[in-house]
PDB file of C-alpha atoms in Angstrom:
ATOM      1  CA  ASP P   1     -51.757 -52.726  18.278  1.00 65.00           C
ATOM      2  CA  ALA P   2     -52.480 -55.030  15.337  1.00 79.00           C
ATOM      3  CA  GLY P   3     -51.701 -58.117  17.373  1.00 92.00           C
ATOM      4  CA  VAL P   4     -49.318 -60.897  16.387  1.00 95.00           C
ATOM      5  CA  ILE P   5     -48.893 -60.902  12.628  1.00 97.00           C
ATOM      6  CA  GLN P   6     -47.958 -64.029  10.737  1.00 97.00           C
ATOM      7  CA  SER P   7     -47.204 -64.474   7.073  1.00 97.00           C
ATOM      8  CA  PRO P   8     -48.083 -66.070   4.829  1.00 97.00           C
ATOM      9  CA  ARG P   9     -51.563 -67.228   5.914  1.00 96.00           C
ATOM     10  CA  HIS P  10     -51.399 -70.179   3.561  1.00 97.00           C
ATOM     11  CA  GLU P  11     -48.434 -71.904   1.975  1.00 97.00           C
ATOM     12  CA  VAL P  12     -48.466 -74.797  -0.446  1.00 97.00           C
ATOM     13  CA  THR P  13     -45.105 -76.179  -1.422  1.00 97.00           C
ATOM     14  CA  GLU P  14     -43.569 -79.257  -2.946  1.00 97.00           C
ATOM     15  CA  MET P  15     -41.682 -81.794  -0.908  1.00 97.00           C
ATOM     16  CA  GLY P  16     -38.019 -80.910  -0.652  1.00 97.00           C
ATOM     17  CA  GLN P  17     -38.513 -77.179  -0.940  1.00 97.00           C
ATOM     18  CA  GLU P  18     -37.486 -74.698   1.731  1.00 97.00           C
ATOM     19  CA  VAL P  19     -40.320 -73.015   3.634  1.00 98.00           C
ATOM     20  CA  THR P  20     -39.985 -69.863   5.724  1.00 98.00           C
ATOM     21  CA  LEU P  21     -42.728 -68.731   8.071  1.00 98.00           C
ATOM     22  CA  ARG P  22     -42.649 -65.239   9.512  1.00 98.00           C
ATOM     23  CA  CYS P  23     -43.897 -63.645  12.685  1.00 98.00           C
ATOM     24  CA  LYS P  24     -44.093 -60.144  14.077  1.00 98.00           C
ATOM     25  CA  PRO P  25     -44.860 -60.202  17.810  1.00 96.00           C
ATOM     26  CA  ILE P  26     -46.754 -57.543  19.715  1.00 94.00           C
ATOM     27  CA  SER P  27     -44.530 -54.586  20.472  1.00 93.00           C
ATOM     28  CA  GLY P  28     -43.176 -54.733  24.019  1.00 89.00           C
ATOM     29  CA  HIS P  29     -43.656 -58.465  24.464  1.00 90.00           C
ATOM     30  CA  ASN P  30     -40.458 -60.193  25.449  1.00 88.00           C
ATOM     31  CA  SER P  31     -41.402 -63.843  24.882  1.00 90.00           C
ATOM     32  CA  LEU P  32     -42.176 -65.442  21.536  1.00 94.00           C
ATOM     33  CA  PHE P  33     -43.410 -68.956  20.863  1.00 94.00           C
ATOM     34  CA  TRP P  34     -43.779 -71.148  17.795  1.00 96.00           C
ATOM     35  CA  TYR P  35     -46.457 -73.857  17.950  1.00 95.00           C
ATOM     36  CA  ARG P  36     -47.587 -76.499  15.493  1.00 95.00           C
ATOM     37  CA  GLN P  37     -51.163 -77.801  15.429  1.00 94.00           C
ATOM     38  CA  THR P  38     -52.295 -81.024  13.780  1.00 92.00           C
ATOM     39  CA  MET P  39     -55.335 -83.220  14.241  1.00 85.00           C
ATOM     40  CA  MET P  40     -53.188 -86.123  15.353  1.00 85.00           C
ATOM     41  CA  ARG P  41     -50.865 -84.388  17.814  1.00 85.00           C
ATOM     42  CA  GLY P  42     -52.842 -81.323  18.886  1.00 85.00           C
ATOM     43  CA  LEU P  43     -50.931 -78.162  19.801  1.00 88.00           C
ATOM     44  CA  GLU P  44     -47.184 -78.686  20.188  1.00 89.00           C
ATOM     45  CA  LEU P  45     -44.672 -76.116  21.389  1.00 90.00           C
ATOM     46  CA  LEU P  46     -41.721 -76.103  18.999  1.00 95.00           C
ATOM     47  CA  ILE P  47     -39.492 -73.397  20.443  1.00 95.00           C
ATOM     48  CA  TYR P  48     -39.666 -70.319  22.580  1.00 90.00           C
ATOM     49  CA  PHE P  49     -37.551 -67.202  22.810  1.00 93.00           C
ATOM     50  CA  ASN P  50     -37.128 -64.824  25.703  1.00 90.00           C
ATOM     51  CA  ASN P  51     -35.590 -61.429  24.928  1.00 92.00           C
ATOM     52  CA  ASN P  52     -34.665 -62.743  21.443  1.00 94.00           C
ATOM     53  CA  VAL P  53     -32.698 -65.680  22.868  1.00 94.00           C
ATOM     54  CA  PRO P  54     -33.879 -69.267  22.261  1.00 94.00           C
ATOM     55  CA  ILE P  55     -34.645 -70.750  25.669  1.00 90.00           C
ATOM     56  CA  ASP P  56     -36.164 -74.128  24.882  1.00 88.00           C
ATOM     57  CA  ASP P  57     -36.067 -75.773  21.465  1.00 91.00           C
ATOM     58  CA  SER P  58     -36.718 -79.292  22.683  1.00 89.00           C
ATOM     59  CA  GLY P  59     -39.970 -79.371  20.734  1.00 90.00           C
ATOM     60  CA  MET P  60     -38.308 -78.839  17.370  1.00 94.00           C
ATOM     61  CA  PRO P  61     -38.950 -82.144  15.609  1.00 88.00           C
ATOM     62  CA  GLU P  62     -35.627 -82.513  13.807  1.00 88.00           C
ATOM     63  CA  ASP P  63     -32.712 -80.678  12.269  1.00 92.00           C
ATOM     64  CA  ARG P  64     -34.764 -79.729   9.251  1.00 96.00           C
ATOM     65  CA  PHE P  65     -36.461 -77.158  11.483  1.00 97.00           C
ATOM     66  CA  SER P  66     -34.730 -73.972  12.568  1.00 97.00           C
ATOM     67  CA  ALA P  67     -35.937 -70.741  14.130  1.00 97.00           C
ATOM     68  CA  LYS P  68     -34.361 -67.339  14.496  1.00 97.00           C
ATOM     69  CA  MET P  69     -35.214 -64.092  16.218  1.00 97.00           C
ATOM     70  CA  PRO P  70     -32.779 -61.473  14.955  1.00 96.00           C
ATOM     71  CA  ASN P  71     -34.538 -58.665  16.815  1.00 95.00           C
ATOM     72  CA  ALA P  72     -37.464 -58.033  19.139  1.00 94.00           C
ATOM     73  CA  SER P  73     -39.922 -57.462  16.307  1.00 95.00           C
ATOM     74  CA  PHE P  74     -39.313 -60.391  13.986  1.00 96.00           C
ATOM     75  CA  SER P  75     -38.925 -64.151  14.021  1.00 98.00           C
ATOM     76  CA  THR P  76     -38.743 -66.859  11.376  1.00 98.00           C
ATOM     77  CA  LEU P  77     -39.350 -70.589  11.393  1.00 98.00           C
ATOM     78  CA  LYS P  78     -37.650 -72.394   8.541  1.00 98.00           C
ATOM     79  CA  ILE P  79     -38.129 -75.948   7.309  1.00 97.00           C
ATOM     80  CA  GLN P  80     -35.514 -77.242   4.905  1.00 97.00           C
ATOM     81  CA  PRO P  81     -36.173 -79.601   3.204  1.00 97.00           C
ATOM     82  CA  SER P  82     -39.923 -79.795   3.768  1.00 97.00           C
ATOM     83  CA  GLU P  83     -41.797 -83.103   3.886  1.00 97.00           C
ATOM     84  CA  PRO P  84     -45.511 -83.954   3.604  1.00 97.00           C
ATOM     85  CA  ARG P  85     -45.658 -84.809   7.319  1.00 96.00           C
ATOM     86  CA  ASP P  86     -44.785 -81.183   8.093  1.00 97.00           C
ATOM     87  CA  SER P  87     -48.239 -80.175   6.862  1.00 97.00           C
ATOM     88  CA  ALA P  88     -49.929 -78.398   9.774  1.00 97.00           C
ATOM     89  CA  VAL P  89     -51.006 -75.018  11.041  1.00 97.00           C
ATOM     90  CA  TYR P  90     -48.087 -73.150  12.568  1.00 98.00           C
ATOM     91  CA  PHE P  91     -48.856 -70.521  15.176  1.00 96.00           C
ATOM     92  CA  CYS P  92     -46.684 -67.796  16.557  1.00 96.00           C
ATOM     93  CA  ALA P  93     -47.556 -66.280  19.932  1.00 94.00           C
ATOM     94  CA  SER P  94     -46.042 -63.587  22.098  1.00 93.00           C
ATOM     95  CA  SER P  95     -46.445 -62.718  25.749  1.00 88.00           C
ATOM     96  CA  SER P  96     -45.673 -59.944  28.166  1.00 80.00           C
ATOM     97  CA  PRO P  97     -43.462 -60.173  31.241  1.00 68.00           C
ATOM     98  CA  PRO P  98     -44.507 -62.600  33.989  1.00 59.00           C
ATOM     99  CA  ASP P  99     -45.828 -59.916  36.310  1.00 55.00           C
ATOM    100  CA  LYS P 100     -48.644 -59.342  33.838  1.00 57.00           C
ATOM    101  CA  HIS P 101     -49.991 -62.897  34.200  1.00 63.00           C
ATOM    102  CA  GLY P 102     -48.196 -64.047  31.080  1.00 66.00           C
ATOM    103  CA  GLU P 103     -51.147 -64.200  28.704  1.00 80.00           C
ATOM    104  CA  ALA P 104     -50.050 -65.431  25.290  1.00 86.00           C
ATOM    105  CA  PHE P 105     -51.455 -63.684  22.233  1.00 90.00           C
ATOM    106  CA  PHE P 106     -51.664 -65.828  19.134  1.00 93.00           C
ATOM    107  CA  GLY P 107     -51.375 -64.946  15.487  1.00 95.00           C
ATOM    108  CA  GLN P 108     -53.866 -66.246  12.949  1.00 94.00           C
ATOM    109  CA  GLY P 109     -51.530 -69.041  11.967  1.00 96.00           C
ATOM    110  CA  THR P 110     -49.926 -70.226   8.743  1.00 97.00           C
ATOM    111  CA  ARG P 111     -51.508 -73.265   7.156  1.00 97.00           C
ATOM    112  CA  LEU P 112     -48.723 -75.212   5.514  1.00 98.00           C
ATOM    113  CA  THR P 113     -49.404 -77.922   2.976  1.00 98.00           C
ATOM    114  CA  VAL P 114     -46.479 -79.920   1.634  1.00 98.00           C
ATOM    115  CA  VAL P 115     -47.366 -82.022  -1.392  1.00 97.00           C
TER     116      VAL P 115
ATOM    117  CA  GLY K   1     -42.572 -82.955  33.424  1.00 49.00           C
ATOM    118  CA  GLU K   2     -45.628 -80.865  32.812  1.00 58.00           C
ATOM    119  CA  ASP K   3     -48.709 -82.505  31.404  1.00 83.00           C
ATOM    120  CA  VAL K   4     -52.148 -81.068  30.809  1.00 90.00           C
ATOM    121  CA  GLU K   5     -55.017 -83.346  29.857  1.00 92.00           C
ATOM    122  CA  GLN K   6     -58.526 -82.746  28.614  1.00 93.00           C
ATOM    123  CA  SER K   7     -61.308 -84.817  27.164  1.00 90.00           C
ATOM    124  CA  LEU K   8     -61.518 -84.580  23.395  1.00 89.00           C
ATOM    125  CA  PHE K   9     -65.140 -83.829  22.766  1.00 95.00           C
ATOM    126  CA  LEU K  10     -68.300 -82.436  24.391  1.00 97.00           C
ATOM    127  CA  SER K  11     -71.735 -82.058  22.869  1.00 97.00           C
ATOM    128  CA  VAL K  12     -74.532 -80.018  24.492  1.00 97.00           C
ATOM    129  CA  ARG K  13     -77.870 -78.529  23.508  1.00 97.00           C
ATOM    130  CA  GLU K  14     -78.292 -74.809  23.105  1.00 97.00           C
ATOM    131  CA  GLY K  15     -79.322 -73.243  26.390  1.00 97.00           C
ATOM    132  CA  ASP K  16     -77.781 -75.985  28.534  1.00 97.00           C
ATOM    133  CA  SER K  17     -74.644 -75.534  30.619  1.00 97.00           C
ATOM    134  CA  SER K  18     -71.323 -76.889  29.380  1.00 97.00           C
ATOM    135  CA  VAL K  19     -68.579 -78.075  31.689  1.00 97.00           C
ATOM    136  CA  ILE K  20     -65.127 -78.651  30.270  1.00 98.00           C
ATOM    137  CA  ASN K  21     -62.609 -80.342  32.534  1.00 97.00           C
ATOM    138  CA  CYS K  22     -58.835 -80.317  32.668  1.00 96.00           C
ATOM    139  CA  THR K  23     -56.174 -81.900  34.835  1.00 95.00           C
ATOM    140  CA  TYR K  24     -52.603 -80.684  35.161  1.00 91.00           C
ATOM    141  CA  THR K  25     -49.485 -81.899  36.895  1.00 86.00           C
ATOM    142  CA  ASP K  26     -47.341 -78.869  37.726  1.00 80.00           C
ATOM    143  CA  SER K  27     -48.338 -77.838  41.244  1.00 76.00           C
ATOM    144  CA  SER K  28     -46.140 -74.737  41.035  1.00 79.00           C
ATOM    145  CA  SER K  29     -48.175 -73.172  38.214  1.00 75.00           C
ATOM    146  CA  THR K  30     -48.882 -69.539  38.960  1.00 78.00           C
ATOM    147  CA  TYR K  31     -51.751 -69.046  36.541  1.00 85.00           C
ATOM    148  CA  LEU K  32     -54.113 -71.367  34.726  1.00 90.00           C
ATOM    149  CA  TYR K  33     -55.867 -70.339  31.554  1.00 92.00           C
ATOM    150  CA  TRP K  34     -58.730 -71.162  29.255  1.00 95.00           C
ATOM    151  CA  TYR K  35     -58.316 -70.369  25.575  1.00 95.00           C
ATOM    152  CA  LYS K  36     -60.890 -70.606  22.790  1.00 96.00           C
ATOM    153  CA  GLN K  37     -60.097 -71.449  19.181  1.00 95.00           C
ATOM    154  CA  GLU K  38     -62.727 -70.838  16.528  1.00 94.00           C
ATOM    155  CA  PRO K  39     -62.404 -72.497  13.103  1.00 89.00           C
ATOM    156  CA  GLY K  40     -59.581 -71.088  11.024  1.00 86.00           C
ATOM    157  CA  ALA K  41     -58.355 -68.793  13.778  1.00 89.00           C
ATOM    158  CA  GLY K  42     -55.681 -68.652  16.434  1.00 91.00           C
ATOM    159  CA  LEU K  43     -56.265 -69.205  20.118  1.00 93.00           C
ATOM    160  CA  GLN K  44     -57.755 -66.376  22.133  1.00 92.00           C
ATOM    161  CA  LEU K  45     -57.641 -66.045  25.880  1.00 91.00           C
ATOM    162  CA  LEU K  46     -61.079 -66.488  27.446  1.00 93.00           C
ATOM    163  CA  THR K  47     -60.191 -66.215  31.095  1.00 92.00           C
ATOM    164  CA  TYR K  48     -57.490 -67.072  33.603  1.00 90.00           C
ATOM    165  CA  ILE K  49     -57.309 -67.810  37.293  1.00 91.00           C
ATOM    166  CA  PHE K  50     -54.540 -67.183  39.771  1.00 88.00           C
ATOM    167  CA  SER K  51     -53.449 -70.307  41.580  1.00 86.00           C
ATOM    168  CA  ASN K  52     -54.445 -69.020  45.018  1.00 87.00           C
ATOM    169  CA  MET K  53     -58.063 -68.649  43.942  1.00 90.00           C
ATOM    170  CA  ASP K  54     -60.609 -71.433  43.767  1.00 93.00           C
ATOM    171  CA  MET K  55     -63.263 -69.746  41.686  1.00 95.00           C
ATOM    172  CA  LYS K  56     -63.596 -66.963  39.186  1.00 95.00           C
ATOM    173  CA  GLN K  57     -66.786 -65.812  37.480  1.00 95.00           C
ATOM    174  CA  ASP K  58     -66.970 -63.694  34.370  1.00 92.00           C
ATOM    175  CA  GLN K  59     -70.479 -63.281  32.916  1.00 94.00           C
ATOM    176  CA  ARG K  60     -71.458 -66.716  31.546  1.00 96.00           C
ATOM    177  CA  LEU K  61     -68.092 -68.243  32.406  1.00 97.00           C
ATOM    178  CA  THR K  62     -67.209 -69.836  35.739  1.00 97.00           C
ATOM    179  CA  VAL K  63     -63.756 -71.253  36.384  1.00 97.00           C
ATOM    180  CA  LEU K  64     -63.268 -73.670  39.271  1.00 97.00           C
ATOM    181  CA  LEU K  65     -59.824 -74.650  40.502  1.00 95.00           C
ATOM    182  CA  ASN K  66     -59.175 -77.571  42.817  1.00 94.00           C
ATOM    183  CA  LYS K  67     -55.501 -77.196  43.533  1.00 91.00           C
ATOM    184  CA  LYS K  68     -55.321 -80.285  45.718  1.00 91.00           C
ATOM    185  CA  ASP K  69     -56.573 -82.501  42.896  1.00 92.00           C
ATOM    186  CA  LYS K  70     -54.926 -80.340  40.178  1.00 92.00           C
ATOM    187  CA  HIS K  71     -58.271 -80.050  38.449  1.00 94.00           C
ATOM    188  CA  LEU K  72     -59.549 -77.064  36.504  1.00 95.00           C
ATOM    189  CA  SER K  73     -62.973 -76.682  34.969  1.00 97.00           C
ATOM    190  CA  LEU K  74     -64.741 -74.176  32.763  1.00 97.00           C
ATOM    191  CA  ARG K  75     -68.496 -73.864  32.987  1.00 98.00           C
ATOM    192  CA  ILE K  76     -70.363 -72.000  30.268  1.00 97.00           C
ATOM    193  CA  ALA K  77     -73.914 -71.102  31.282  1.00 97.00           C
ATOM    194  CA  ASP K  78     -76.694 -70.863  28.682  1.00 97.00           C
ATOM    195  CA  THR K  79     -74.462 -72.261  25.951  1.00 98.00           C
ATOM    196  CA  GLN K  80     -75.016 -70.733  22.531  1.00 97.00           C
ATOM    197  CA  THR K  81     -74.199 -72.015  19.042  1.00 95.00           C
ATOM    198  CA  GLY K  82     -71.511 -69.334  18.862  1.00 94.00           C
ATOM    199  CA  ASP K  83     -69.729 -71.089  21.721  1.00 97.00           C
ATOM    200  CA  SER K  84     -68.937 -74.018  19.411  1.00 97.00           C
ATOM    201  CA  ALA K  85     -65.139 -74.104  19.265  1.00 97.00           C
ATOM    202  CA  ILE K  86     -62.109 -75.904  20.659  1.00 96.00           C
ATOM    203  CA  TYR K  87     -61.291 -74.983  24.245  1.00 97.00           C
ATOM    204  CA  PHE K  88     -57.758 -75.341  25.561  1.00 95.00           C
ATOM    205  CA  CYS K  89     -56.644 -75.205  29.146  1.00 94.00           C
ATOM    206  CA  ALA K  90     -53.078 -74.189  29.873  1.00 91.00           C
ATOM    207  CA  GLU K  91     -50.766 -73.808  32.826  1.00 88.00           C
ATOM    208  CA  SER K  92     -47.829 -71.481  33.227  1.00 81.00           C
ATOM    209  CA  ASN K  93     -44.362 -72.517  34.269  1.00 71.00           C
ATOM    210  CA  ASN K  94     -42.607 -71.261  37.397  1.00 63.00           C
ATOM    211  CA  ALA K  95     -41.370 -68.122  35.713  1.00 62.00           C
ATOM    212  CA  GLY K  96     -44.845 -67.507  34.330  1.00 58.00           C
ATOM    213  CA  ASN K  97     -43.629 -66.935  30.809  1.00 64.00           C
ATOM    214  CA  MET K  98     -44.263 -70.274  29.161  1.00 73.00           C
ATOM    215  CA  LEU K  99     -47.564 -72.062  28.773  1.00 81.00           C
ATOM    216  CA  THR K 100     -48.224 -75.774  28.468  1.00 84.00           C
ATOM    217  CA  PHE K 101     -51.465 -76.495  26.658  1.00 88.00           C
ATOM    218  CA  GLY K 102     -53.822 -79.405  26.882  1.00 91.00           C
ATOM    219  CA  GLY K 103     -54.954 -81.161  23.741  1.00 90.00           C
ATOM    220  CA  GLY K 104     -58.159 -79.154  23.504  1.00 93.00           C
ATOM    221  CA  THR K 105     -61.828 -80.075  23.929  1.00 95.00           C
ATOM    222  CA  ARG K 106     -64.065 -79.653  20.921  1.00 95.00           C
ATOM    223  CA  LEU K 107     -67.426 -78.251  22.076  1.00 97.00           C
ATOM    224  CA  MET K 108     -70.363 -78.800  19.749  1.00 97.00           C
ATOM    225  CA  VAL K 109     -73.580 -76.944  20.530  1.00 97.00           C
ATOM    226  CA  LYS K 110     -76.725 -78.359  18.932  1.00 94.00           C
ATOM    227  CA  PRO K 111     -79.664 -76.048  18.268  1.00 90.00           C
TER     228      PRO K 111
END
């Protein structure tokens, strides 16, 4: 398996533009997570899905952020409109069912810069 | 709520042992984990320990769990420059399908 695949790896956009980050989880994993990492706040969980259903989105900073998982092999995180303070590395991770000790596998991340 | 805390920074000399500490609050955690993040990369699982164990050894890595004090540590023996990275501890929730991460400890290994 190629692991968790995120695209793009880098994104530079102007303030006010819409940004869409994409993630393909590992086949067979039933949980998917979106994290944001910054120097100031460390690693923050934004939202997680179980069996394609959003379970906890309490970490989503505000209404400008939305996430979808239309099927088991694809998820998007959208920011509209983007702001400079959204600049961060966004990670997607997926994990297997709990009886397999729930290890989370991370993608390489998308480095977002909003200017 | 769940909270996982780590010190921010650790500096050691090559060949010495490194000990990275972590405290957590959720006593019902089933598994506890150590992840490593190298520059420009995602997090990778280093090792994990089941909550009914108090020690796990894997080559140069030793994990100690004190469940009473909710304290987890990672010892790296004979630390190498390639061990320089950010190390995150994490705990799982009751269902075992969601992880709460600490803020990460940046390990710097000096030659």
